[in-house]
Amino acid sequence: MVEEIALDRETDVAMLDAMLRTTRLDGVILSPPVTDHEPVLEKLKAQRIPFIRIAPLTNKHRSPQISADDSAGARAIARHLWGLGHRRIGFIAGPVGHSASHLRQQGFIDELMACGLDRKAVSLAEGDFSFASGMAAGILLLGKKPRVTAIFAANDDMAAGVIAAAARLGVRVPEDLSVAGFDDSPVATLVWPPITTVRQPIVEMAAAAAELLIGEGTAPAKPFGVELIERRSTGVSPEIVREPRDSARPARARKKAVQP
């Protein structure tokens, strides 16, 4: 069975209590942010229910775990935007305490600083992984002066929200603003322009977690690799004088393996 997670710890514990009352659980796979919710972990331990954690940020010794290299993916986005000439960049974080969002933010900022960007040139906004929060954060970031020329959102839904915010404000994507996301979820190719993002091997990760849970697999020695998918939502910074080029861009996405 699949149960949707909440965004607060009390609700997560209440949902687990309800499941324990009505269902005999042989094992549980926990995804962020509940993967780091200590009361949930303690309750599962007390009930002797085995569990696998996806991308935990804290107490990693508590149980077997599966994760993708969120930091490497965010670093790839940072290098991509830097290479396009962007020097005023915004980042939209996911929910507070969400391990993947934390790793993406840290990796992104660290890589930009390694490229030579001043930390103060990165504007931060908060979101909750929803389209609406991405739109609100996008409006906030685009209202800053001088305006950012690129925004990286910690997931694709928020990136889609940024594109909607840009359209509302008359900001062209990617001519005036480059937008990048993370996950390569379906929305990344449903919006226009399609979103440059980072693809995670979701199917492989889910299979590995299930095999670990039933005792037929071993924990991977390192996080699963990710892949940068370049689409039409990112382009050269408007502050760079562009050379004439054919306006028709290739429709096929460009894929780049990401090195840790």
PDB file of C-alpha atoms in Angstrom:
ATOM      1  CA  MET A   1       0.000   0.000   0.000  1.00  0.00           C
ATOM      2  CA  VAL A   2       1.073   3.612  -0.622  1.00  0.00           C
ATOM      3  CA  GLU A   3       0.344   6.398   1.861  1.00  0.00           C
ATOM      4  CA  GLU A   4       0.853  10.065   1.022  1.00  0.00           C
ATOM      5  CA  ILE A   5       3.186  11.810   3.427  1.00  0.00           C
ATOM      6  CA  ALA A   6       2.388  15.030   5.231  1.00  0.00           C
ATOM      7  CA  LEU A   7       4.593  18.061   5.768  1.00  0.00           C
ATOM      8  CA  ASP A   8       4.455  18.138   9.563  1.00  0.00           C
ATOM      9  CA  ARG A   9       5.635  15.616  12.115  1.00  0.00           C
ATOM     10  CA  GLU A  10       2.455  15.348  14.185  1.00  0.00           C
ATOM     11  CA  THR A  11       0.413  14.424  11.119  1.00  0.00           C
ATOM     12  CA  ASP A  12       2.993  11.838  10.061  1.00  0.00           C
ATOM     13  CA  VAL A  13       2.812  10.130  13.467  1.00  0.00           C
ATOM     14  CA  ALA A  14      -0.994  10.198  13.420  1.00  0.00           C
ATOM     15  CA  MET A  15      -1.025   8.638   9.948  1.00  0.00           C
ATOM     16  CA  LEU A  16       1.355   5.900  11.084  1.00  0.00           C
ATOM     17  CA  ASP A  17      -0.780   5.205  14.169  1.00  0.00           C
ATOM     18  CA  ALA A  18      -3.847   4.836  11.946  1.00  0.00           C
ATOM     19  CA  MET A  19      -2.007   2.424   9.664  1.00  0.00           C
ATOM     20  CA  LEU A  20      -0.814   0.342  12.603  1.00  0.00           C
ATOM     21  CA  ARG A  21      -4.372   0.053  13.906  1.00  0.00           C
ATOM     22  CA  THR A  22      -5.838  -1.103  10.613  1.00  0.00           C
ATOM     23  CA  THR A  23      -3.007  -2.806   8.745  1.00  0.00           C
ATOM     24  CA  ARG A  24      -0.408  -5.448   9.470  1.00  0.00           C
ATOM     25  CA  LEU A  25       2.771  -3.848   8.215  1.00  0.00           C
ATOM     26  CA  ASP A  26       5.595  -6.181   7.240  1.00  0.00           C
ATOM     27  CA  GLY A  27       7.879  -3.319   6.244  1.00  0.00           C
ATOM     28  CA  VAL A  28       7.919   0.368   5.377  1.00  0.00           C
ATOM     29  CA  ILE A  29       9.805   2.523   2.876  1.00  0.00           C
ATOM     30  CA  LEU A  30      10.099   6.106   4.117  1.00  0.00           C
ATOM     31  CA  SER A  31      10.633   9.023   1.739  1.00  0.00           C
ATOM     32  CA  PRO A  32      11.584  12.622   2.617  1.00  0.00           C
ATOM     33  CA  PRO A  33      10.726  14.483   4.759  1.00  0.00           C
ATOM     34  CA  VAL A  34       9.320  11.698   6.961  1.00  0.00           C
ATOM     35  CA  THR A  35      12.560   9.759   6.513  1.00  0.00           C
ATOM     36  CA  ASP A  36      14.083  12.108   9.122  1.00  0.00           C
ATOM     37  CA  HIS A  37      11.109  12.282  11.516  1.00  0.00           C
ATOM     38  CA  GLU A  38      12.457  10.761  14.718  1.00  0.00           C
ATOM     39  CA  PRO A  39       9.036   9.943  16.301  1.00  0.00           C
ATOM     40  CA  VAL A  40       8.135   7.867  13.234  1.00  0.00           C
ATOM     41  CA  LEU A  41      11.455   6.019  13.347  1.00  0.00           C
ATOM     42  CA  GLU A  42      11.076   5.341  17.080  1.00  0.00           C
ATOM     43  CA  LYS A  43       7.549   4.005  16.648  1.00  0.00           C
ATOM     44  CA  LEU A  44       8.592   1.655  13.858  1.00  0.00           C
ATOM     45  CA  LYS A  45      11.534   0.458  15.969  1.00  0.00           C
ATOM     46  CA  ALA A  46       9.248  -0.145  18.946  1.00  0.00           C
ATOM     47  CA  GLN A  47       6.880  -2.186  16.772  1.00  0.00           C
ATOM     48  CA  ARG A  48       9.834  -4.136  15.306  1.00  0.00           C
ATOM     49  CA  ILE A  49       8.786  -3.164  11.794  1.00  0.00           C
ATOM     50  CA  PRO A  50      11.712  -3.066   9.347  1.00  0.00           C
ATOM     51  CA  PHE A  51      12.076   0.100   7.301  1.00  0.00           C
ATOM     52  CA  ILE A  52      14.212   1.577   4.549  1.00  0.00           C
ATOM     53  CA  ARG A  53      14.883   5.305   4.391  1.00  0.00           C
ATOM     54  CA  ILE A  54      15.114   7.278   1.165  1.00  0.00           C
ATOM     55  CA  ALA A  55      17.692  10.093   1.240  1.00  0.00           C
ATOM     56  CA  PRO A  56      17.977  10.608   5.020  1.00  0.00           C
ATOM     57  CA  LEU A  57      19.878  13.650   6.215  1.00  0.00           C
ATOM     58  CA  THR A  58      20.316  12.724   9.889  1.00  0.00           C
ATOM     59  CA  ASN A  59      21.121   9.574  11.887  1.00  0.00           C
ATOM     60  CA  LYS A  60      22.065   7.673   8.756  1.00  0.00           C
ATOM     61  CA  HIS A  61      23.241   4.731  10.849  1.00  0.00           C
ATOM     62  CA  ARG A  62      19.671   4.026  12.020  1.00  0.00           C
ATOM     63  CA  SER A  63      18.677   1.878   9.049  1.00  0.00           C
ATOM     64  CA  PRO A  64      19.544   0.868   5.486  1.00  0.00           C
ATOM     65  CA  GLN A  65      19.097   3.732   3.037  1.00  0.00           C
ATOM     66  CA  ILE A  66      18.758   4.553  -0.642  1.00  0.00           C
ATOM     67  CA  SER A  67      19.530   7.940  -2.137  1.00  0.00           C
ATOM     68  CA  ALA A  68      20.354   9.789  -5.329  1.00  0.00           C
ATOM     69  CA  ASP A  69      23.236  12.225  -5.512  1.00  0.00           C
ATOM     70  CA  ASP A  70      21.193  15.393  -4.952  1.00  0.00           C
ATOM     71  CA  SER A  71      24.282  17.488  -4.350  1.00  0.00           C
ATOM     72  CA  ALA A  72      25.924  16.411  -7.609  1.00  0.00           C
ATOM     73  CA  GLY A  73      22.739  17.197  -9.535  1.00  0.00           C
ATOM     74  CA  ALA A  74      22.500  20.670  -8.037  1.00  0.00           C
ATOM     75  CA  ARG A  75      26.170  21.284  -8.762  1.00  0.00           C
ATOM     76  CA  ALA A  76      25.536  20.355 -12.394  1.00  0.00           C
ATOM     77  CA  ILE A  77      22.729  22.933 -12.584  1.00  0.00           C
ATOM     78  CA  ALA A  78      25.052  25.538 -11.042  1.00  0.00           C
ATOM     79  CA  ARG A  79      27.771  24.848 -13.627  1.00  0.00           C
ATOM     80  CA  HIS A  80      25.190  24.913 -16.417  1.00  0.00           C
ATOM     81  CA  LEU A  81      23.836  28.331 -15.400  1.00  0.00           C
ATOM     82  CA  TRP A  82      27.311  29.711 -14.730  1.00  0.00           C
ATOM     83  CA  GLY A  83      28.433  28.550 -18.170  1.00  0.00           C
ATOM     84  CA  LEU A  84      25.520  30.447 -19.717  1.00  0.00           C
ATOM     85  CA  GLY A  85      26.801  33.640 -18.130  1.00  0.00           C
ATOM     86  CA  HIS A  86      24.335  34.022 -15.258  1.00  0.00           C
ATOM     87  CA  ARG A  87      25.686  35.953 -12.285  1.00  0.00           C
ATOM     88  CA  ARG A  88      22.484  36.985 -10.460  1.00  0.00           C
ATOM     89  CA  ILE A  89      20.745  33.783  -9.557  1.00  0.00           C
ATOM     90  CA  GLY A  90      17.812  32.777  -7.365  1.00  0.00           C
ATOM     91  CA  PHE A  91      17.182  29.506  -5.551  1.00  0.00           C
ATOM     92  CA  ILE A  92      13.804  28.269  -4.303  1.00  0.00           C
ATOM     93  CA  ALA A  93      14.052  25.759  -1.454  1.00  0.00           C
ATOM     94  CA  GLY A  94      11.591  23.031  -0.577  1.00  0.00           C
ATOM     95  CA  PRO A  95      10.022  22.419   2.844  1.00  0.00           C
ATOM     96  CA  VAL A  96      12.173  23.152   5.880  1.00  0.00           C
ATOM     97  CA  GLY A  97      13.803  19.945   7.090  1.00  0.00           C
ATOM     98  CA  HIS A  98      13.480  18.147   3.751  1.00  0.00           C
ATOM     99  CA  SER A  99      16.779  16.343   3.254  1.00  0.00           C
ATOM    100  CA  ALA A 100      16.850  16.421  -0.552  1.00  0.00           C
ATOM    101  CA  SER A 101      16.052  20.136  -0.657  1.00  0.00           C
ATOM    102  CA  HIS A 102      18.833  20.830   1.847  1.00  0.00           C
ATOM    103  CA  LEU A 103      21.397  18.897  -0.193  1.00  0.00           C
ATOM    104  CA  ARG A 104      20.324  20.576  -3.432  1.00  0.00           C
ATOM    105  CA  GLN A 105      20.589  24.039  -1.916  1.00  0.00           C
ATOM    106  CA  GLN A 106      23.976  23.381  -0.354  1.00  0.00           C
ATOM    107  CA  GLY A 107      25.427  21.763  -3.470  1.00  0.00           C
ATOM    108  CA  PHE A 108      24.101  24.542  -5.701  1.00  0.00           C
ATOM    109  CA  ILE A 109      25.498  27.382  -3.606  1.00  0.00           C
ATOM    110  CA  ASP A 110      28.816  25.626  -2.954  1.00  0.00           C
ATOM    111  CA  GLU A 111      29.359  25.057  -6.676  1.00  0.00           C
ATOM    112  CA  LEU A 112      28.482  28.640  -7.610  1.00  0.00           C
ATOM    113  CA  MET A 113      30.970  29.880  -5.030  1.00  0.00           C
ATOM    114  CA  ALA A 114      33.572  27.464  -6.408  1.00  0.00           C
ATOM    115  CA  CYS A 115      32.937  28.978  -9.844  1.00  0.00           C
ATOM    116  CA  GLY A 116      33.679  32.395  -8.385  1.00  0.00           C
ATOM    117  CA  LEU A 117      30.244  33.820  -7.619  1.00  0.00           C
ATOM    118  CA  ASP A 118      29.824  35.929  -4.494  1.00  0.00           C
ATOM    119  CA  ARG A 119      27.444  34.247  -2.032  1.00  0.00           C
ATOM    120  CA  LYS A 120      25.503  37.509  -1.807  1.00  0.00           C
ATOM    121  CA  ALA A 121      24.657  37.220  -5.518  1.00  0.00           C
ATOM    122  CA  VAL A 122      22.402  34.226  -4.768  1.00  0.00           C
ATOM    123  CA  SER A 123      18.880  35.219  -3.718  1.00  0.00           C
ATOM    124  CA  LEU A 124      16.936  32.661  -1.668  1.00  0.00           C
ATOM    125  CA  ALA A 125      13.195  32.069  -1.425  1.00  0.00           C
ATOM    126  CA  GLU A 126      11.164  29.417   0.383  1.00  0.00           C
ATOM    127  CA  GLY A 127       8.678  27.021  -1.163  1.00  0.00           C
ATOM    128  CA  ASP A 128       6.959  23.747  -0.309  1.00  0.00           C
ATOM    129  CA  PHE A 129       7.491  21.797  -3.568  1.00  0.00           C
ATOM    130  CA  SER A 130       4.093  22.944  -4.932  1.00  0.00           C
ATOM    131  CA  PHE A 131       3.362  24.851  -8.145  1.00  0.00           C
ATOM    132  CA  ALA A 132       1.683  27.630  -6.147  1.00  0.00           C
ATOM    133  CA  SER A 133       4.693  28.111  -3.876  1.00  0.00           C
ATOM    134  CA  GLY A 134       7.007  28.231  -6.890  1.00  0.00           C
ATOM    135  CA  MET A 135       4.845  30.895  -8.487  1.00  0.00           C
ATOM    136  CA  ALA A 136       4.805  32.976  -5.289  1.00  0.00           C
ATOM    137  CA  ALA A 137       8.566  32.614  -4.840  1.00  0.00           C
ATOM    138  CA  GLY A 138       9.122  33.445  -8.500  1.00  0.00           C
ATOM    139  CA  ILE A 139       7.152  36.682  -8.183  1.00  0.00           C
ATOM    140  CA  LEU A 140       9.183  37.526  -5.070  1.00  0.00           C
ATOM    141  CA  LEU A 141      12.553  36.874  -6.724  1.00  0.00           C
ATOM    142  CA  LEU A 142      11.624  38.669  -9.944  1.00  0.00           C
ATOM    143  CA  GLY A 143      10.650  41.703  -7.913  1.00  0.00           C
ATOM    144  CA  LYS A 144      14.184  42.169  -6.592  1.00  0.00           C
ATOM    145  CA  LYS A 145      16.407  44.883  -8.094  1.00  0.00           C
ATOM    146  CA  PRO A 146      18.587  44.249  -9.955  1.00  0.00           C
ATOM    147  CA  ARG A 147      16.523  41.326 -11.209  1.00  0.00           C
ATOM    148  CA  VAL A 148      17.871  37.790 -11.252  1.00  0.00           C
ATOM    149  CA  THR A 149      18.574  36.303 -14.672  1.00  0.00           C
ATOM    150  CA  ALA A 150      18.213  32.664 -13.578  1.00  0.00           C
ATOM    151  CA  ILE A 151      16.224  30.723 -10.981  1.00  0.00           C
ATOM    152  CA  PHE A 152      16.840  27.151  -9.839  1.00  0.00           C
ATOM    153  CA  ALA A 153      13.911  25.574  -8.021  1.00  0.00           C
ATOM    154  CA  ALA A 154      14.437  22.495  -5.847  1.00  0.00           C
ATOM    155  CA  ASN A 155      11.835  20.562  -7.839  1.00  0.00           C
ATOM    156  CA  ASP A 156      10.054  20.747 -11.191  1.00  0.00           C
ATOM    157  CA  ASP A 157       6.627  21.731  -9.846  1.00  0.00           C
ATOM    158  CA  MET A 158       8.100  24.889  -8.338  1.00  0.00           C
ATOM    159  CA  ALA A 159      10.080  25.547 -11.528  1.00  0.00           C
ATOM    160  CA  ALA A 160       6.816  25.367 -13.478  1.00  0.00           C
ATOM    161  CA  GLY A 161       5.387  27.884 -11.024  1.00  0.00           C
ATOM    162  CA  VAL A 162       8.317  30.206 -11.738  1.00  0.00           C
ATOM    163  CA  ILE A 163       7.590  30.016 -15.475  1.00  0.00           C
ATOM    164  CA  ALA A 164       3.973  30.967 -14.750  1.00  0.00           C
ATOM    165  CA  ALA A 165       5.148  33.872 -12.586  1.00  0.00           C
ATOM    166  CA  ALA A 166       7.435  35.067 -15.371  1.00  0.00           C
ATOM    167  CA  ALA A 167       4.565  34.954 -17.868  1.00  0.00           C
ATOM    168  CA  ARG A 168       2.373  36.997 -15.522  1.00  0.00           C
ATOM    169  CA  LEU A 169       5.108  39.629 -15.178  1.00  0.00           C
ATOM    170  CA  GLY A 170       5.953  39.752 -18.873  1.00  0.00           C
ATOM    171  CA  VAL A 171       9.368  38.150 -18.371  1.00  0.00           C
ATOM    172  CA  ARG A 172      10.395  35.892 -21.252  1.00  0.00           C
ATOM    173  CA  VAL A 173      11.816  32.415 -20.606  1.00  0.00           C
ATOM    174  CA  PRO A 174      14.624  31.835 -21.484  1.00  0.00           C
ATOM    175  CA  GLU A 175      15.391  35.176 -23.197  1.00  0.00           C
ATOM    176  CA  ASP A 176      15.072  37.229 -19.995  1.00  0.00           C
ATOM    177  CA  LEU A 177      15.111  34.476 -17.372  1.00  0.00           C
ATOM    178  CA  SER A 178      16.484  30.947 -17.279  1.00  0.00           C
ATOM    179  CA  VAL A 179      14.583  28.438 -15.135  1.00  0.00           C
ATOM    180  CA  ALA A 180      15.793  25.031 -13.932  1.00  0.00           C
ATOM    181  CA  GLY A 181      14.209  22.362 -11.772  1.00  0.00           C
ATOM    182  CA  PHE A 182      14.991  18.954 -10.327  1.00  0.00           C
ATOM    183  CA  ASP A 183      13.519  15.412 -10.642  1.00  0.00           C
ATOM    184  CA  ASP A 184      12.498  15.336 -14.347  1.00  0.00           C
ATOM    185  CA  SER A 185       8.898  14.760 -13.285  1.00  0.00           C
ATOM    186  CA  PRO A 186       6.098  14.781 -15.925  1.00  0.00           C
ATOM    187  CA  VAL A 187       5.433  18.509 -15.497  1.00  0.00           C
ATOM    188  CA  ALA A 188       8.923  19.259 -16.848  1.00  0.00           C
ATOM    189  CA  THR A 189       7.748  18.473 -20.379  1.00  0.00           C
ATOM    190  CA  LEU A 190       4.120  19.582 -20.000  1.00  0.00           C
ATOM    191  CA  VAL A 191       4.888  23.301 -19.643  1.00  0.00           C
ATOM    192  CA  TRP A 192       6.365  25.660 -22.224  1.00  0.00           C
ATOM    193  CA  PRO A 193       9.206  26.008 -22.487  1.00  0.00           C
ATOM    194  CA  PRO A 194      10.082  22.511 -21.252  1.00  0.00           C
ATOM    195  CA  ILE A 195      12.233  22.613 -18.155  1.00  0.00           C
ATOM    196  CA  THR A 196      15.955  21.993 -17.838  1.00  0.00           C
ATOM    197  CA  THR A 197      16.210  19.626 -14.896  1.00  0.00           C
ATOM    198  CA  VAL A 198      18.043  16.763 -13.211  1.00  0.00           C
ATOM    199  CA  ARG A 199      16.791  13.232 -13.775  1.00  0.00           C
ATOM    200  CA  GLN A 200      16.918  10.709 -10.944  1.00  0.00           C
ATOM    201  CA  PRO A 201      16.730   6.942 -11.546  1.00  0.00           C
ATOM    202  CA  ILE A 202      13.434   6.653  -9.647  1.00  0.00           C
ATOM    203  CA  VAL A 203      12.532   3.156 -10.885  1.00  0.00           C
ATOM    204  CA  GLU A 204      15.952   1.762 -10.006  1.00  0.00           C
ATOM    205  CA  MET A 205      15.907   3.433  -6.582  1.00  0.00           C
ATOM    206  CA  ALA A 206      12.432   2.102  -5.796  1.00  0.00           C
ATOM    207  CA  ALA A 207      13.434  -1.408  -6.861  1.00  0.00           C
ATOM    208  CA  ALA A 208      16.586  -1.259  -4.728  1.00  0.00           C
ATOM    209  CA  ALA A 209      14.580  -0.088  -1.701  1.00  0.00           C
ATOM    210  CA  ALA A 210      12.044  -2.890  -2.140  1.00  0.00           C
ATOM    211  CA  GLU A 211      14.779  -5.502  -2.514  1.00  0.00           C
ATOM    212  CA  LEU A 212      16.485  -4.225   0.617  1.00  0.00           C
ATOM    213  CA  LEU A 213      13.236  -4.392   2.532  1.00  0.00           C
ATOM    214  CA  ILE A 214      12.521  -8.005   1.630  1.00  0.00           C
ATOM    215  CA  GLY A 215      16.125  -9.023   2.216  1.00  0.00           C
ATOM    216  CA  GLU A 216      17.066  -9.768  -1.381  1.00  0.00           C
ATOM    217  CA  GLY A 217      19.434  -6.868  -1.920  1.00  0.00           C
ATOM    218  CA  THR A 218      22.301  -5.000  -0.312  1.00  0.00           C
ATOM    219  CA  ALA A 219      22.604  -1.294   0.352  1.00  0.00           C
ATOM    220  CA  PRO A 220      24.481   0.481  -2.465  1.00  0.00           C
ATOM    221  CA  ALA A 221      27.936   1.729  -1.535  1.00  0.00           C
ATOM    222  CA  LYS A 222      27.208   5.210  -2.901  1.00  0.00           C
ATOM    223  CA  PRO A 223      24.220   7.299  -4.008  1.00  0.00           C
ATOM    224  CA  PHE A 224      22.605   6.604  -7.370  1.00  0.00           C
ATOM    225  CA  GLY A 225      23.927   8.801 -10.158  1.00  0.00           C
ATOM    226  CA  VAL A 226      21.823  11.553 -11.731  1.00  0.00           C
ATOM    227  CA  GLU A 227      21.668  13.134 -15.178  1.00  0.00           C
ATOM    228  CA  LEU A 228      21.418  16.754 -16.310  1.00  0.00           C
ATOM    229  CA  ILE A 229      18.659  17.193 -18.905  1.00  0.00           C
ATOM    230  CA  GLU A 230      19.046  20.431 -20.855  1.00  0.00           C
ATOM    231  CA  ARG A 231      15.813  21.759 -22.334  1.00  0.00           C
ATOM    232  CA  ARG A 232      14.528  25.113 -23.580  1.00  0.00           C
ATOM    233  CA  SER A 233      13.915  26.841 -20.250  1.00  0.00           C
ATOM    234  CA  THR A 234      17.574  27.839 -19.907  1.00  0.00           C
ATOM    235  CA  GLY A 235      19.599  30.070 -22.187  1.00  0.00           C
ATOM    236  CA  VAL A 236      22.422  32.575 -22.337  1.00  0.00           C
ATOM    237  CA  SER A 237      22.208  35.392 -19.797  1.00  0.00           C
ATOM    238  CA  PRO A 238      20.526  38.501 -21.239  1.00  0.00           C
ATOM    239  CA  GLU A 239      23.512  40.489 -19.990  1.00  0.00           C
ATOM    240  CA  ILE A 240      25.789  38.789 -22.492  1.00  0.00           C
ATOM    241  CA  VAL A 241      25.906  40.133 -26.039  1.00  0.00           C
ATOM    242  CA  ARG A 242      24.749  37.223 -28.140  1.00  0.00           C
ATOM    243  CA  GLU A 243      26.026  36.406 -31.563  1.00  0.00           C
ATOM    244  CA  PRO A 244      23.359  35.930 -34.283  1.00  0.00           C
ATOM    245  CA  ARG A 245      22.134  32.387 -34.416  1.00  0.00           C
ATOM    246  CA  ASP A 246      19.339  30.360 -35.866  1.00  0.00           C
ATOM    247  CA  SER A 247      16.237  30.986 -33.760  1.00  0.00           C
ATOM    248  CA  ALA A 248      15.082  27.414 -34.190  1.00  0.00           C
ATOM    249  CA  ARG A 249      16.554  25.471 -31.287  1.00  0.00           C
ATOM    250  CA  PRO A 250      16.785  21.673 -31.375  1.00  0.00           C
ATOM    251  CA  ALA A 251      13.663  20.069 -29.978  1.00  0.00           C
ATOM    252  CA  ARG A 252      15.518  17.116 -28.509  1.00  0.00           C
ATOM    253  CA  ALA A 253      16.691  17.469 -24.924  1.00  0.00           C
ATOM    254  CA  ARG A 254      20.411  17.253 -24.288  1.00  0.00           C
ATOM    255  CA  LYS A 255      21.481  14.742 -21.676  1.00  0.00           C
ATOM    256  CA  LYS A 256      24.651  14.913 -19.636  1.00  0.00           C
ATOM    257  CA  ALA A 257      25.830  12.358 -17.123  1.00  0.00           C
ATOM    258  CA  VAL A 258      26.629  14.080 -13.844  1.00  0.00           C
ATOM    259  CA  GLN A 259      29.923  13.402 -12.159  1.00  0.00           C
ATOM    260  CA  PRO A 260      29.867  13.388  -8.320  1.00  0.00           C
TER     261      PRO A 260
END
